[in-house]
Amino acid sequence: MFKFKPKIPTLARIPSEIRLSSQWIKARSSSNEDINVEKLFVDQEVQKLLTDLTEIDLEYKVFRPRRTSIQQRSHFALMTEERLEKTRERMREEARRFLQFVPVKEPRVESVQILAQDSELKDFDTSKFVFTDITFDATDQDRTVVVREPDGTLRTANPEEHDRMNRTYYQKPNRPVNAPALFTDPYLQNALDKNEHEFVLDWACWFYEPDDPSYIRLSQLVFDRINESGKFHVITSTRHFGPFTFFLALNDNVPKLLNYFGGLGRLADCANLVRLQKAVRPDWRVTIAQGDSDEKIVKDFIKQNARFRDQIGDLQAFISTGKVKSEHEAEKHFGLRERLGRVDKRRVRITSGNIRGSEGPLGELSDEYSVKVVKSEGTVGSDGTEKKEEGRGRGRWRSRDQNTDDKKEE
């Protein structure tokens, strides 16, 4: 017996070339209509700049301890310097594979296609009927899913219904049928307050497809909150930092990230971020010559964008004084010269006379905090020298003193 499979026309995706505007660009203008975001993101120059901006922190970010269901035992090995360097290079190559960027895709069209209008089926049932193609060779992307409405209309499924049927028939671990509550407020904001940005974005990549409209809305929401709060450190050295930086450059919103790089003294990254902005927006007002140095590019950006000066205070301080943000804060609030590498090499003898002053080992901290000296080992005489008190020692020294006194009495 032959089975005839009806040929259902699939809903064709609208090419990115004929889209009115990209969903990744918030500001609507005539110049934005000419930007092909998907093609621009995979451009060789843009990818190189994004890769250079994504620092590789092997110990504290890429290969940091993580919560997994598989227990792994730590491995220690004794290596030569040559073997250690080869191992580190191999780890860097593996880290580059882990940091491969999440693709930036335009969202699928959320409109549906009407396949048939069967009025005789109207009010047959109060619920919708969903028909899913579960053929073995069908993939999650091209699987046919159609919906019969209660009024008799047969239509194609929208992206949310299509993906929900895939999750229903082809389940995967940690991918429930319905979207987790974590992707909506207030649970989303609670996770971001705990700096769980990477966890949220990783789970979103596992739950959604890159061209899912819900994924694009969620990722943009997380990106905006990172930029507003200035918590750029939570997303550095991750596979999401490239799309995040690209999203900021698309929307001409790089000052805060530029100030973050400047506060860390990363002048080369500041220049690369300006180059990225120019590559994404060729009509941008900032001009960059072929042989311009990193410092000149950053200075030209500051000069030609006076409206951003209030947002790039740390960068301007680094350009003018050569000090990073941590040094300014240390000198302003703590006065700890040791943290800045300017350690006083003179050996200070701690006495009750100098421990309370600014010349003592506490430095300027002695003016902010009261110092109390407890005399436990000896007393200080009128000439400033310490004198040992009899019978005040501890441990074996006290026992030795007692034995000496006993011998004298005998």
Tab-separated table of N, CA and C in Angstrom, residues 302-367:
chain	number	residue	atom	x	y	z
A	302	ILE	N	38.772	60.926	21.297
A	302	ILE	CA	38.377	61.802	22.408
A	302	ILE	C	38.174	63.235	21.906
A	303	LYS	N	39.022	63.669	20.983
A	303	LYS	CA	38.930	65.036	20.485
A	303	LYS	C	37.694	65.240	19.627
A	304	GLN	N	37.338	64.254	18.814
A	304	GLN	CA	36.227	64.402	17.889
A	304	GLN	C	34.887	63.986	18.479
A	305	ASN	N	34.867	63.451	19.704
A	305	ASN	CA	33.620	63.039	20.350
A	305	ASN	C	33.552	63.664	21.741
A	306	ALA	N	33.400	64.958	21.748
A	306	ALA	CA	33.361	65.679	23.029
A	306	ALA	C	32.141	65.291	23.860
A	307	ARG	N	31.077	64.800	23.217
A	307	ARG	CA	29.863	64.447	23.958
A	307	ARG	C	30.064	63.225	24.855
A	308	PHE	N	31.133	62.475	24.643
A	308	PHE	CA	31.391	61.270	25.437
A	308	PHE	C	32.394	61.500	26.567
A	309	ARG	N	32.859	62.718	26.756
A	309	ARG	CA	33.943	62.948	27.710
A	309	ARG	C	33.527	62.636	29.141
A	310	ASP	N	32.261	62.812	29.469
A	310	ASP	CA	31.806	62.495	30.825
A	310	ASP	C	31.784	60.997	31.093
A	311	GLN	N	31.766	60.180	30.045
A	311	GLN	CA	31.682	58.733	30.199
A	311	GLN	C	33.035	58.040	30.102
A	312	ILE	N	34.080	58.775	29.735
A	312	ILE	CA	35.395	58.151	29.545
A	312	ILE	C	36.429	58.828	30.436
A	313	GLY	N	36.064	59.082	31.687
A	313	GLY	CA	36.992	59.744	32.601
A	313	GLY	C	38.227	58.917	32.896
A	314	ASP	N	38.068	57.603	33.071
A	314	ASP	CA	39.225	56.740	33.356
A	314	ASP	C	40.182	56.684	32.171
A	315	LEU	N	39.636	56.678	30.961
A	315	LEU	CA	40.492	56.662	29.772
A	315	LEU	C	41.275	57.955	29.648
A	316	GLN	N	40.626	59.081	29.882
A	316	GLN	CA	41.336	60.360	29.803
A	316	GLN	C	42.413	60.470	30.877
A	317	ALA	N	42.127	59.933	32.076
A	317	ALA	CA	43.134	59.959	33.134
A	317	ALA	C	44.341	59.112	32.762
A	318	PHE	N	44.100	57.974	32.128
A	318	PHE	CA	45.220	57.123	31.715
A	318	PHE	C	46.028	57.777	30.604
A	319	ILE	N	45.365	58.467	29.690
A	319	ILE	CA	46.077	59.136	28.601
A	319	ILE	C	46.939	60.278	29.138
A	320	SER	N	46.431	61.010	30.107
A	320	SER	CA	47.139	62.190	30.605
A	320	SER	C	48.200	61.863	31.646
A	321	THR	N	47.922	60.907	32.545
A	321	THR	CA	48.848	60.609	33.647
A	321	THR	C	49.554	59.274	33.508
A	322	GLY	N	49.030	58.378	32.699
A	322	GLY	CA	49.632	57.052	32.563
A	322	GLY	C	49.295	56.110	33.689
A	323	LYS	N	48.332	56.467	34.531
A	323	LYS	CA	47.940	55.626	35.662
A	323	LYS	C	46.591	54.990	35.385
A	324	VAL	N	46.447	53.742	35.781
A	324	VAL	CA	45.196	53.033	35.588
A	324	VAL	C	44.250	53.359	36.728
A	325	LYS	N	43.029	52.909	36.607
A	325	LYS	CA	41.997	53.253	37.586
A	325	LYS	C	42.335	52.735	38.968
A	326	SER	N	42.879	51.533	39.084
A	326	SER	CA	43.185	50.955	40.386
A	326	SER	C	44.236	51.773	41.125
A	327	GLU	N	45.181	52.343	40.391
A	327	GLU	CA	46.197	53.164	41.029
A	327	GLU	C	45.600	54.458	41.567
A	328	HIS	N	44.696	55.056	40.800
A	328	HIS	CA	44.063	56.280	41.270
A	328	HIS	C	43.247	56.014	42.537
A	329	GLU	N	42.497	54.923	42.543
A	329	GLU	CA	41.685	54.623	43.711
A	329	GLU	C	42.554	54.297	44.919
A	330	ALA	N	43.668	53.603	44.703
A	330	ALA	CA	44.545	53.260	45.820
A	330	ALA	C	45.170	54.504	46.432
A	331	GLU	N	45.603	55.434	45.583
A	331	GLU	CA	46.215	56.648	46.107
A	331	GLU	C	45.184	57.560	46.774
A	332	LYS	N	43.960	57.533	46.257
A	332	LYS	CA	42.941	58.443	46.778
A	332	LYS	C	42.358	57.959	48.100
A	333	HIS	N	42.085	56.673	48.199
A	333	HIS	CA	41.361	56.156	49.348
A	333	HIS	C	42.263	55.462	50.374
A	334	PHE	N	43.311	54.815	49.934
A	334	PHE	CA	44.105	53.989	50.841
A	334	PHE	C	45.527	54.514	51.048
A	335	GLY	N	46.134	55.073	50.025
A	335	GLY	CA	47.515	55.509	50.150
A	335	GLY	C	48.479	54.367	50.324
A	336	LEU	N	48.190	53.212	49.751
A	336	LEU	CA	49.071	52.053	49.904
A	336	LEU	C	50.098	52.062	48.774
A	337	ARG	N	51.282	52.530	49.070
A	337	ARG	CA	52.315	52.568	48.046
A	337	ARG	C	52.782	51.172	47.662
A	338	GLU	N	52.629	50.207	48.587
A	338	GLU	CA	53.088	48.852	48.276
A	338	GLU	C	52.282	48.238	47.147
A	339	ARG	N	50.989	48.555	47.035
A	339	ARG	CA	50.159	47.981	45.978
A	339	ARG	C	50.569	48.476	44.606
A	340	LEU	N	51.203	49.644	44.539
A	340	LEU	CA	51.559	50.230	43.263
A	340	LEU	C	52.987	49.910	42.862
A	341	GLY	N	53.666	49.070	43.607
A	341	GLY	CA	55.016	48.679	43.257
A	341	GLY	C	56.089	49.600	43.766
A	342	ARG	N	55.719	50.622	44.530
A	342	ARG	CA	56.715	51.542	45.077
A	342	ARG	C	56.914	51.203	46.555
A	343	VAL	N	57.567	50.125	46.821
A	343	VAL	CA	57.775	49.652	48.186
A	343	VAL	C	59.001	50.324	48.779
A	344	ASP	N	58.860	50.795	49.999
A	344	ASP	CA	59.982	51.412	50.699
A	344	ASP	C	60.919	50.316	51.178
A	345	LYS	N	62.142	50.358	50.703
A	345	LYS	CA	63.094	49.299	50.998
A	345	LYS	C	63.728	49.429	52.384
A	346	ARG	N	63.544	50.570	53.034
A	346	ARG	CA	64.163	50.753	54.346
A	346	ARG	C	63.493	49.863	55.377
A	347	ARG	N	64.277	49.261	56.200
A	347	ARG	CA	63.754	48.383	57.240
A	347	ARG	C	63.388	49.235	58.454
A	348	VAL	N	62.117	49.230	58.811
A	348	VAL	CA	61.616	50.056	59.904
A	348	VAL	C	61.513	49.205	61.152
A	349	ARG	N	62.092	49.732	62.222
A	349	ARG	CA	61.982	49.051	63.505
A	349	ARG	C	60.735	49.539	64.216
A	350	ILE	N	59.858	48.630	64.533
A	350	ILE	CA	58.587	48.996	65.129
A	350	ILE	C	58.771	49.247	66.610
A	351	THR	N	58.473	50.458	67.027
A	351	THR	CA	58.492	50.833	68.439
A	351	THR	C	57.233	51.622	68.728
A	352	SER	N	56.996	51.841	70.001
A	352	SER	CA	55.819	52.616	70.385
A	352	SER	C	55.960	54.081	70.011
A	353	GLY	N	57.169	54.516	69.701
A	353	GLY	CA	57.370	55.912	69.354
A	353	GLY	C	57.027	56.230	67.913
A	354	ASN	N	57.254	55.287	66.971
A	354	ASN	CA	57.008	55.601	65.566
A	354	ASN	C	55.811	54.860	64.972
A	355	ILE	N	55.214	53.931	65.709
A	355	ILE	CA	54.121	53.160	65.123
A	355	ILE	C	52.867	54.006	64.957
A	356	ARG	N	52.739	55.095	65.751
A	356	ARG	CA	51.559	55.938	65.666
A	356	ARG	C	51.711	57.073	64.643
A	357	GLY	N	52.912	57.313	64.149
A	357	GLY	CA	53.147	58.417	63.242
A	357	GLY	C	53.116	57.997	61.791
A	358	SER	N	53.105	59.009	60.912
A	358	SER	CA	53.081	58.742	59.465
A	358	SER	C	54.398	58.179	58.961
A	359	GLU	N	55.484	58.339	59.738
A	359	GLU	CA	56.781	57.789	59.340
A	359	GLU	C	56.907	56.313	59.679
A	360	GLY	N	55.955	55.784	60.407
A	360	GLY	CA	55.991	54.379	60.770
A	360	GLY	C	55.566	53.478	59.624
A	361	PRO	N	55.466	52.199	59.870
A	361	PRO	CA	55.136	51.234	58.812
A	361	PRO	C	53.714	51.375	58.281
A	362	LEU	N	52.792	51.985	59.045
A	362	LEU	CA	51.425	52.147	58.564
A	362	LEU	C	51.269	53.317	57.622
A	363	GLY	N	52.225	54.228	57.603
A	363	GLY	CA	52.153	55.366	56.695
A	363	GLY	C	50.981	56.271	57.021
A	364	GLU	N	50.241	56.660	55.959
A	364	GLU	CA	49.120	57.575	56.142
A	364	GLU	C	47.929	56.925	56.833
A	365	LEU	N	47.925	55.615	56.942
A	365	LEU	CA	46.827	54.943	57.644
A	365	LEU	C	46.799	55.308	59.121
A	366	SER	N	47.942	55.708	59.663
A	366	SER	CA	47.989	56.054	61.080
A	366	SER	C	47.198	57.323	61.378
A	367	ASP	N	46.971	58.179	60.349
A	367	ASP	CA	46.159	59.374	60.552
A	367	ASP	C	44.670	59.063	60.539
